[in-house]
Short mmCIF file of N, CA and C in Angstrom, two decimals:
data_model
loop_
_atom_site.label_atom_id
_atom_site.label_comp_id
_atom_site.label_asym_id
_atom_site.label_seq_id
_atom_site.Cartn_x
_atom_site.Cartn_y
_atom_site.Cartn_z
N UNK A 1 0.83 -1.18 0.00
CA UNK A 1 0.00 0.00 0.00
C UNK A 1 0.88 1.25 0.00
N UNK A 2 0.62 2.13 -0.87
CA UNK A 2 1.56 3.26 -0.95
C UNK A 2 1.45 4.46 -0.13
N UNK A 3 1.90 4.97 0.81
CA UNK A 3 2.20 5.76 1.96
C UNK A 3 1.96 7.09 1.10
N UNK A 4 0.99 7.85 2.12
CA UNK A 4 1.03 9.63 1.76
C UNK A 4 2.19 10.06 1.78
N UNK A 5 1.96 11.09 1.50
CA UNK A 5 3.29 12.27 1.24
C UNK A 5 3.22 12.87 3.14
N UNK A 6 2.38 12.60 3.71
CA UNK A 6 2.80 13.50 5.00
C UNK A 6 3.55 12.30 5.97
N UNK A 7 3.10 10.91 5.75
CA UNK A 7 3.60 9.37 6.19
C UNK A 7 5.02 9.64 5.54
N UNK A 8 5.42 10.03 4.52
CA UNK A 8 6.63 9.97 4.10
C UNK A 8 7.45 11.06 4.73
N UNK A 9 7.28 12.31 5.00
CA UNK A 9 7.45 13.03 5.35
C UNK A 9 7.88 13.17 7.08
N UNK A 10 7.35 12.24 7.75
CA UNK A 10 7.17 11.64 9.00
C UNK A 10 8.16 10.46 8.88
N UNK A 11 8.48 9.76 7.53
CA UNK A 11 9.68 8.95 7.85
C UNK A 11 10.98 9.32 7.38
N UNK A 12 10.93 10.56 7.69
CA UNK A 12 12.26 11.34 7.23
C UNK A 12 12.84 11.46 8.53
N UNK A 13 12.04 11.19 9.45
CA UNK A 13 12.52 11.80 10.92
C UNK A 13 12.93 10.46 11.75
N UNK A 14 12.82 9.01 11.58
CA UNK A 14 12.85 7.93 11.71
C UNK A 14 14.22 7.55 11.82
N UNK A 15 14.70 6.64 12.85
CA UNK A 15 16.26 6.51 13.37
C UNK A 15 16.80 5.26 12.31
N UNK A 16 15.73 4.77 11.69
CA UNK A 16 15.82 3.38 10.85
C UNK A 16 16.33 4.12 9.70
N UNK A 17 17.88 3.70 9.55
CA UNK A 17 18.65 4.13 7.84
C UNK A 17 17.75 3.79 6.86
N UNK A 18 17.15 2.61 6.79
CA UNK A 18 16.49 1.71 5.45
C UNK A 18 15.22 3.15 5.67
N UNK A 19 14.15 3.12 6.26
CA UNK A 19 13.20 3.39 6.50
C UNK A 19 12.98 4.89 5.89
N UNK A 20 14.48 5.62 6.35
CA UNK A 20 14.57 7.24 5.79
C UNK A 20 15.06 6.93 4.19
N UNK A 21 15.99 6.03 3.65
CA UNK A 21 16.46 6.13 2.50
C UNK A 21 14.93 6.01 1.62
N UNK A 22 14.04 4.77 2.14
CA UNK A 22 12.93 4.47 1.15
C UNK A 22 11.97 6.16 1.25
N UNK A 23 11.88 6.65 1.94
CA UNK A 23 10.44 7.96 2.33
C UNK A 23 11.90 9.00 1.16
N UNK A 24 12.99 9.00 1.27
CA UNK A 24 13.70 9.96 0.44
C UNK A 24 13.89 10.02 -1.00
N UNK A 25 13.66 8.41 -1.27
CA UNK A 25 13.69 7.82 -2.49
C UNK A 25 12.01 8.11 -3.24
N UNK A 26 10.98 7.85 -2.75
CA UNK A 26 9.50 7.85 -2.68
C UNK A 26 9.25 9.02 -2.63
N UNK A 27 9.95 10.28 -2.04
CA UNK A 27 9.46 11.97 -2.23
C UNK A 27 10.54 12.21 -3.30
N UNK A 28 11.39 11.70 -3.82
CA UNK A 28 12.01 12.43 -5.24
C UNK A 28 10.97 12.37 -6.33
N UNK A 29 10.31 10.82 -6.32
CA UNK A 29 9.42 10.12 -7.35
C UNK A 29 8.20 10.89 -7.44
N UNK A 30 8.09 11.15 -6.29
CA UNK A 30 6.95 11.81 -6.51
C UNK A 30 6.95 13.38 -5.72
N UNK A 31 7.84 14.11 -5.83
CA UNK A 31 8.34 15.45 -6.14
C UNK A 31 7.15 16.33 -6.70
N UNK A 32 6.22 16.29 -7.52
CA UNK A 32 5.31 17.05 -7.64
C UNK A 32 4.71 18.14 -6.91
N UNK A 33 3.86 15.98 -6.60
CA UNK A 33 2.87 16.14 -5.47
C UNK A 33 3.55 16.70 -3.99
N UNK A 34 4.81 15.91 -3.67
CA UNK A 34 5.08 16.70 -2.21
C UNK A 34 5.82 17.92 -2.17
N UNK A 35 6.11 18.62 -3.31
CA UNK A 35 6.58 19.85 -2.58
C UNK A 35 6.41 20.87 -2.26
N UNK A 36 5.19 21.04 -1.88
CA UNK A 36 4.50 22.01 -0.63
C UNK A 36 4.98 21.28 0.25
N UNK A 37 4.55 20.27 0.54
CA UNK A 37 4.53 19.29 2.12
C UNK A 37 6.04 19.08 2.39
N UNK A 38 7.32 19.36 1.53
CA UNK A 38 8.39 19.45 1.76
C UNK A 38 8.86 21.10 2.07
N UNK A 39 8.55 21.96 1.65
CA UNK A 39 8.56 23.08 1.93
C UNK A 39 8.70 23.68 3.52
N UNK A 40 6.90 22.85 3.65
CA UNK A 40 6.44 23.25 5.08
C UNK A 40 7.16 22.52 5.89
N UNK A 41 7.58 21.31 5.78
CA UNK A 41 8.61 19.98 6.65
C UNK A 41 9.88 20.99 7.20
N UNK A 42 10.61 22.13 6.15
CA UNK A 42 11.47 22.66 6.76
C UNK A 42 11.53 23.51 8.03
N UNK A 43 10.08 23.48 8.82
CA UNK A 43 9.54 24.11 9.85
C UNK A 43 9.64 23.39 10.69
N UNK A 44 9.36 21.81 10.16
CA UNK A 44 9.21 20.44 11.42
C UNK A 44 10.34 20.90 12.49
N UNK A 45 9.34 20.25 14.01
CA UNK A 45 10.05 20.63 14.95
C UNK A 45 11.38 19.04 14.94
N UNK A 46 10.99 18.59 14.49
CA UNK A 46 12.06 17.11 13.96
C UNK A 46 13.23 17.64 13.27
N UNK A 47 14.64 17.66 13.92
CA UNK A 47 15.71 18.40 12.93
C UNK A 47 15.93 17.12 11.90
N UNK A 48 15.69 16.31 11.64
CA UNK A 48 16.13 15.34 11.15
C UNK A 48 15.21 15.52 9.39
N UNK A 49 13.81 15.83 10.45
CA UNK A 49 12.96 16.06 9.10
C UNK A 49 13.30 17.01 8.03
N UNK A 50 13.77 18.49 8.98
CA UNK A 50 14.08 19.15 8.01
C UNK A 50 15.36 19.13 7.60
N UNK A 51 15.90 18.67 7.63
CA UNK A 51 17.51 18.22 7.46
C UNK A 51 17.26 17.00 6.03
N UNK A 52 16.20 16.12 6.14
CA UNK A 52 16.22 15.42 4.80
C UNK A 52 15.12 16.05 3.80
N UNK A 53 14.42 16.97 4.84
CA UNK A 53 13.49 17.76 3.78
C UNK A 53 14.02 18.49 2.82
N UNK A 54 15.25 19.34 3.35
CA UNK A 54 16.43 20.15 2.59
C UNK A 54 16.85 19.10 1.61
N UNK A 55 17.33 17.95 1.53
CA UNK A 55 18.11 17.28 0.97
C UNK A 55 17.06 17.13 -0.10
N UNK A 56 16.28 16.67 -0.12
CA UNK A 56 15.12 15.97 -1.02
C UNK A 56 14.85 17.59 -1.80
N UNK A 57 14.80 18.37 -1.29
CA UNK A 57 14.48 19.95 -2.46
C UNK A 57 15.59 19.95 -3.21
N UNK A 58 16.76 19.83 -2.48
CA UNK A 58 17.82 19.98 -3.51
C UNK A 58 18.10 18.57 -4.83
N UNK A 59 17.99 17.56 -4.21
CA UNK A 59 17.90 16.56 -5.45
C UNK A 59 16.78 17.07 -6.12
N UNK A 60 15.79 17.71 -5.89
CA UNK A 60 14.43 17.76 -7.27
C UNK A 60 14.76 19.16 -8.09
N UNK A 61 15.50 19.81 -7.07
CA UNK A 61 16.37 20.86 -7.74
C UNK A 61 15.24 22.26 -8.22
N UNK A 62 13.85 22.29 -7.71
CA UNK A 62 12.96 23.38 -7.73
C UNK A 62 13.29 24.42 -7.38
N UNK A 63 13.47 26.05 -8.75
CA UNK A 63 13.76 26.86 -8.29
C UNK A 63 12.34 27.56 -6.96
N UNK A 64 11.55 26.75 -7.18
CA UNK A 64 10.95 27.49 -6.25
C UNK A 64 10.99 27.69 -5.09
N UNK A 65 12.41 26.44 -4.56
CA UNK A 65 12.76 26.64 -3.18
C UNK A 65 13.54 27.20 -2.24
N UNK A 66 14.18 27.85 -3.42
CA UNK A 66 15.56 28.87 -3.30
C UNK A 66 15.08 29.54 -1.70
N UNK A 67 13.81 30.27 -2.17
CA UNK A 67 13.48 31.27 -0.16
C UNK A 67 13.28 30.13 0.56
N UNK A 68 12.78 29.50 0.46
CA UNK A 68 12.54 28.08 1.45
C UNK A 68 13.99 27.83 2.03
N UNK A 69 14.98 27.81 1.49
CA UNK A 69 15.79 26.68 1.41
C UNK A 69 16.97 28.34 2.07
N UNK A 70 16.82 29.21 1.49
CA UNK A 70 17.32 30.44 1.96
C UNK A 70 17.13 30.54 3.68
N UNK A 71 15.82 30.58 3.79
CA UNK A 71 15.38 30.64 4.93
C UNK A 71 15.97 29.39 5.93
N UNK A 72 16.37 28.52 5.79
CA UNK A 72 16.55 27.16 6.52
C UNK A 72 18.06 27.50 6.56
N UNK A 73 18.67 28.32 6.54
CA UNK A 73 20.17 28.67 6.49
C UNK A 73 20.40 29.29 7.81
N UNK A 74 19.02 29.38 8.02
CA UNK A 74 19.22 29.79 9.40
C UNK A 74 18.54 29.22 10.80
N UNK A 75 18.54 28.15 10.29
CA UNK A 75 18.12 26.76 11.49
C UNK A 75 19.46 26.93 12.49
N UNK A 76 18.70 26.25 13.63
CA UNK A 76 19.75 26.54 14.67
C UNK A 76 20.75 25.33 14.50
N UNK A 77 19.77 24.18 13.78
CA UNK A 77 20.96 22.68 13.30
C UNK A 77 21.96 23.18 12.27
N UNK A 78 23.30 22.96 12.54
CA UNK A 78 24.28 23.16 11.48
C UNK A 78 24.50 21.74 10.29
N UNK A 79 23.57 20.48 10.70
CA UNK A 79 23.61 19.96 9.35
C UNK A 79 21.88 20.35 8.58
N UNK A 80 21.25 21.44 9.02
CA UNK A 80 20.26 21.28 8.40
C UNK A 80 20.31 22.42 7.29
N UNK A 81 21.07 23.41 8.35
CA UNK A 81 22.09 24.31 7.35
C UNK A 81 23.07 23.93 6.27
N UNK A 82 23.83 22.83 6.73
CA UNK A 82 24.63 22.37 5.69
C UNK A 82 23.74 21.63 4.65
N UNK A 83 22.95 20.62 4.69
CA UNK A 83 21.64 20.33 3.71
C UNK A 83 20.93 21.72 3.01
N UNK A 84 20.69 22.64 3.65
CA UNK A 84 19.60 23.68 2.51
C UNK A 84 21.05 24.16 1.75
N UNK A 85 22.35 24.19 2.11
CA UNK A 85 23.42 24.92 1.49
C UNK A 85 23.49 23.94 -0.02
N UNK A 86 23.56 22.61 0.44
CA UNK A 86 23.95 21.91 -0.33
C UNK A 86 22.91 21.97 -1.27
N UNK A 87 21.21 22.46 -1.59
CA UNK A 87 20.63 21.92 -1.83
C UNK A 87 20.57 23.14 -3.03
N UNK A 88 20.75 24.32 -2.09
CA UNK A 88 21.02 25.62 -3.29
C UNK A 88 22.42 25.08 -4.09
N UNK A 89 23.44 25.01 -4.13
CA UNK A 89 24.32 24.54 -5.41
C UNK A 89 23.59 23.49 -6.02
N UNK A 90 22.74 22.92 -5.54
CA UNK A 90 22.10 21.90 -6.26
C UNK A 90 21.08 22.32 -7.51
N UNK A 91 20.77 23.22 -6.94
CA UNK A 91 19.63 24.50 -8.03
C UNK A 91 20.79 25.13 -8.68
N UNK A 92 21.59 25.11 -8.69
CA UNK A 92 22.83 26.12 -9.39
C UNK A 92 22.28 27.55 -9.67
N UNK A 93 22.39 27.73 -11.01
CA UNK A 93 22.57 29.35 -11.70
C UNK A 93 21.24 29.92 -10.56
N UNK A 94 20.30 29.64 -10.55
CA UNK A 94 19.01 30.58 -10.09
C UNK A 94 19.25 30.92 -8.70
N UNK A 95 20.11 30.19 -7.96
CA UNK A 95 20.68 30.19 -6.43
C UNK A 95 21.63 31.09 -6.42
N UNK A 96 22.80 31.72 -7.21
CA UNK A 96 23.99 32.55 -7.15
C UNK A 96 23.59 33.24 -6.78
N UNK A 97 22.33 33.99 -7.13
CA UNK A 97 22.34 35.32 -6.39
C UNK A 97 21.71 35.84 -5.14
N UNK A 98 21.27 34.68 -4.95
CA UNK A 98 20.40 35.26 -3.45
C UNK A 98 21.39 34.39 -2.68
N UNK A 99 22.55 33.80 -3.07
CA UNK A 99 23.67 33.31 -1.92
C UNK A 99 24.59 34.78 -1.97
N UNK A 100 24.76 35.16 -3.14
CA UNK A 100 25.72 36.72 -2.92
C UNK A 100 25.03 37.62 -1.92
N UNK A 101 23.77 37.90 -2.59
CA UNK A 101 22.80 38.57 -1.45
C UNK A 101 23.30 38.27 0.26
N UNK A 102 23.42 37.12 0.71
CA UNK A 102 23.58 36.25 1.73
C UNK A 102 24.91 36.92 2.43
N UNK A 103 25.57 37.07 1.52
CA UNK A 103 26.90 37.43 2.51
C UNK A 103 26.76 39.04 2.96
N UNK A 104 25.72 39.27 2.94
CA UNK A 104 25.78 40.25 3.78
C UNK A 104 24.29 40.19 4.81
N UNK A 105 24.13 39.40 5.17
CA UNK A 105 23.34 38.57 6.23
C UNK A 105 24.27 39.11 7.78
N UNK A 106 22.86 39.70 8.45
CA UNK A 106 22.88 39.73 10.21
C UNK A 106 24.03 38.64 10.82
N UNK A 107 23.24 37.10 10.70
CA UNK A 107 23.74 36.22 10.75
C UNK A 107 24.94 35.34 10.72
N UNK A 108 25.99 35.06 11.31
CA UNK A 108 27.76 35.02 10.91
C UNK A 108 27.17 33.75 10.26
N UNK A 109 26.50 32.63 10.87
CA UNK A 109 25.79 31.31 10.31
C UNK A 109 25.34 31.64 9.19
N UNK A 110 24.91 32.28 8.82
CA UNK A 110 24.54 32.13 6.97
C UNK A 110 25.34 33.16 6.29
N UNK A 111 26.07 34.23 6.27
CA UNK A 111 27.11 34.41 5.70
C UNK A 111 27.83 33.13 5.42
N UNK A 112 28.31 32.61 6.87
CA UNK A 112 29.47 31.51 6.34
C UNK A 112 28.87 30.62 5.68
N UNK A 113 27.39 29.86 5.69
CA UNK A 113 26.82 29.01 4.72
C UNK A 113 26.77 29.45 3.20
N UNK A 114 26.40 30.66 2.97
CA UNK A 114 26.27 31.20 1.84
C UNK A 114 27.90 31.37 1.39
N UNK A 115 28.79 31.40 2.00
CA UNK A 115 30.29 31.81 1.16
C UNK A 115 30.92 30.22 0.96
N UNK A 116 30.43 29.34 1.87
CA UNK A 116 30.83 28.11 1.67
C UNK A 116 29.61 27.03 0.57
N UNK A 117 28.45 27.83 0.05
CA UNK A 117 27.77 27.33 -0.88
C UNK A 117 28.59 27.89 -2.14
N UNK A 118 28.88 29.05 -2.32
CA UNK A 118 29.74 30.07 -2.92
C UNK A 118 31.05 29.25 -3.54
N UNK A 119 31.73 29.05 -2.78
CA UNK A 119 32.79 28.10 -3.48
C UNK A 119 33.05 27.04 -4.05
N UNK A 120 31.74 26.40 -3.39
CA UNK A 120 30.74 25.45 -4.07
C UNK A 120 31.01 25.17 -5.72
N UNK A 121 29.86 26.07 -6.09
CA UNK A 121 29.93 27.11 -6.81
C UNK A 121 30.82 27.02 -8.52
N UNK A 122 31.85 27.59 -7.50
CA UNK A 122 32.93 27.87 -8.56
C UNK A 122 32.95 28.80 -9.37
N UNK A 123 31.99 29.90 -9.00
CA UNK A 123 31.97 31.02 -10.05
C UNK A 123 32.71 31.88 -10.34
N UNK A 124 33.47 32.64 -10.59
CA UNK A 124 34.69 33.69 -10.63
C UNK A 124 33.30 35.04 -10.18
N UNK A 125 32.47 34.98 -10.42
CA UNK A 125 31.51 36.59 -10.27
C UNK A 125 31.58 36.68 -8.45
N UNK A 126 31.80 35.94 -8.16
CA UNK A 126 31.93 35.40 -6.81
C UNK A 126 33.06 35.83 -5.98
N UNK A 127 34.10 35.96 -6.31
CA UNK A 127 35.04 36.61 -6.00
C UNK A 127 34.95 37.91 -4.77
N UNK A 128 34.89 38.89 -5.72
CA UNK A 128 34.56 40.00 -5.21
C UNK A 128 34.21 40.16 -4.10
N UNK A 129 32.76 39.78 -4.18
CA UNK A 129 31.81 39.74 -2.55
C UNK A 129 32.19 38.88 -1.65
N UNK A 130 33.14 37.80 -2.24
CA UNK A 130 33.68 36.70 -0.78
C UNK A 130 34.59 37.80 -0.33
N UNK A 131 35.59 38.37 -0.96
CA UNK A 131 36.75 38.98 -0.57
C UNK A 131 36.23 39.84 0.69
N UNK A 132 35.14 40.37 0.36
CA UNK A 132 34.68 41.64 1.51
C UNK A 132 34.64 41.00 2.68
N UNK A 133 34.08 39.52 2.54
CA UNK A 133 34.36 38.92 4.28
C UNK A 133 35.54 38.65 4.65
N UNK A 134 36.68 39.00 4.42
CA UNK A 134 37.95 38.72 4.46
C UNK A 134 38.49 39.54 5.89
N UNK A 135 37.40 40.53 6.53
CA UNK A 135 37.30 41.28 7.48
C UNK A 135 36.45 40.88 8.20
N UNK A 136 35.84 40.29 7.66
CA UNK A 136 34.47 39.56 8.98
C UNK A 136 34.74 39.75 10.78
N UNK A 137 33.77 39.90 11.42
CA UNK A 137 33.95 39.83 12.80
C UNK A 137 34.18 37.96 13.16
N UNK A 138 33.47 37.44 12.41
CA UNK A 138 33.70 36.11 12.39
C UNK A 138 34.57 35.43 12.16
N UNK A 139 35.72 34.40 12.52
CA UNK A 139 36.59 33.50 12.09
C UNK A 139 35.96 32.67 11.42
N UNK A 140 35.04 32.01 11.46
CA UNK A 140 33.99 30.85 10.61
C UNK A 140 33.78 32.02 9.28
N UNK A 141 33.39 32.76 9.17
CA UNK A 141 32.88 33.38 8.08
C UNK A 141 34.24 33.74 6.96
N UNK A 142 35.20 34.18 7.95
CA UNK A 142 36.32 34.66 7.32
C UNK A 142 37.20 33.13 6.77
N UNK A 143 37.26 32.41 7.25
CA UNK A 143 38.03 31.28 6.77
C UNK A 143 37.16 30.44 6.12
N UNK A 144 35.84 30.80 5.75
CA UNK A 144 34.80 30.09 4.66
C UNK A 144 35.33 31.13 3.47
N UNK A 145 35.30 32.62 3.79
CA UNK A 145 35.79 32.85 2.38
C UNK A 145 36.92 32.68 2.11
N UNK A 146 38.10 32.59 2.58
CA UNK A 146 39.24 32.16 2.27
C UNK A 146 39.17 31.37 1.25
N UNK A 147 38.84 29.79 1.85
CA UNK A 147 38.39 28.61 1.66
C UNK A 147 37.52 28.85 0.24
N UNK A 148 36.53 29.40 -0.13
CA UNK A 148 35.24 30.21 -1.24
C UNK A 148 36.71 30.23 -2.29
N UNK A 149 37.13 31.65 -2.10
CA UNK A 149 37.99 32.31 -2.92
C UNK A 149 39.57 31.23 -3.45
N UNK A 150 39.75 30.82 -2.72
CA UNK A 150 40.93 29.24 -3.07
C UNK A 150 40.03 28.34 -3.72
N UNK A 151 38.82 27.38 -3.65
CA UNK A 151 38.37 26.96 -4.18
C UNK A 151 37.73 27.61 -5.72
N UNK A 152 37.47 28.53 -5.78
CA UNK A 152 37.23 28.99 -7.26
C UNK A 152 37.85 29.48 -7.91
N UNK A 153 39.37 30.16 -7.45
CA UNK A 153 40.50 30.47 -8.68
C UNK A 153 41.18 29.52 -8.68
N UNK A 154 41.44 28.20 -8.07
CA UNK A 154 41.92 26.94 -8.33
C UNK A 154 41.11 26.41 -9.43
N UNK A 155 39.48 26.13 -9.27
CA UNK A 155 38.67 25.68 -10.42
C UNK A 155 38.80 26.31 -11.64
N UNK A 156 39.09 27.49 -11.40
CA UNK A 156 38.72 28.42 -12.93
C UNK A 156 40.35 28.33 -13.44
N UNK A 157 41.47 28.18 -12.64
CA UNK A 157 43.08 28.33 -12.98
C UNK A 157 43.82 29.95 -13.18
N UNK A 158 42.74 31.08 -12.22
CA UNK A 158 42.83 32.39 -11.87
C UNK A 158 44.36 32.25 -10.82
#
């Protein structure tokens, strides 16, 4: 019998490896239909949920989740952050710019997510705006752009 999208959604949060791979595998397939109900999952009080909820937007790769997935950059979990980061390079081109936007975020946690999606990346347009955190009040922020800016003039051979 084939499980709803909110049953699936509910086994994202589940300690059973098999149990989360099948509900992750089953919301790519059917990606349509759940991504509202993946959207809203990035709210679940379950970090786990939204931590594979992130993951599952970024494999379906919907620009429509870019603010969703923007917004989850600033979960207090640092792998749920690292999942929405991963999930924007996963959207590529339509994500560059609201991660540039990003580095100038309140937040030292999503600056440094956004400069370490950034290098990601590999863009040379990118440059520039990492460099400015090169002053950061932050050590995490400042040694993500380091890290940003070495990773993309190595890729490009700058």
């Amino acid at each position: 019998m084939e499980k709803n999208i909110d049953e699936l959604i509910e086994q994202l949060g589940s300690a059973d490896e098999f149990e989360r791979e099948e509900a992750l595998g089953e919301l790519q397939i059917r990606s349509d239909e759940a991504y509202d109900s993946l959207v809203d999952a990035l709210k679940n009080r379950n970090k786990n949920i939204r931590r594979y909820s992130a993951q599952v937007l970024g494999y379906i790769a919907d620009e429509r989740a870019i603010d969703p997935l923007v917004e989850a950059l600033e979960d207090n979990n640092k792998l749920v952050r690292r999942e929405a980061s991963t999930a924007l390079i996963r959207i590529g081109e339509p994500a560059f710019q609201p991660l540039v936007d990003l580095l100038k975020h309140d937040n030292w946690r999503v600056r440094g997510a956004a400069a370490w999606a950034l290098g990601s990346m590999k863009k040379p347009e990118a440059i520039e705006p990492l460099e400015e955190l090169l002053d950061d009040e932050s050590g995490f922020v400042k040694s993500g752009a380091k890290s940003a800016i070495h990773q993309i003039k190595e890729a490009n051979n700058l």
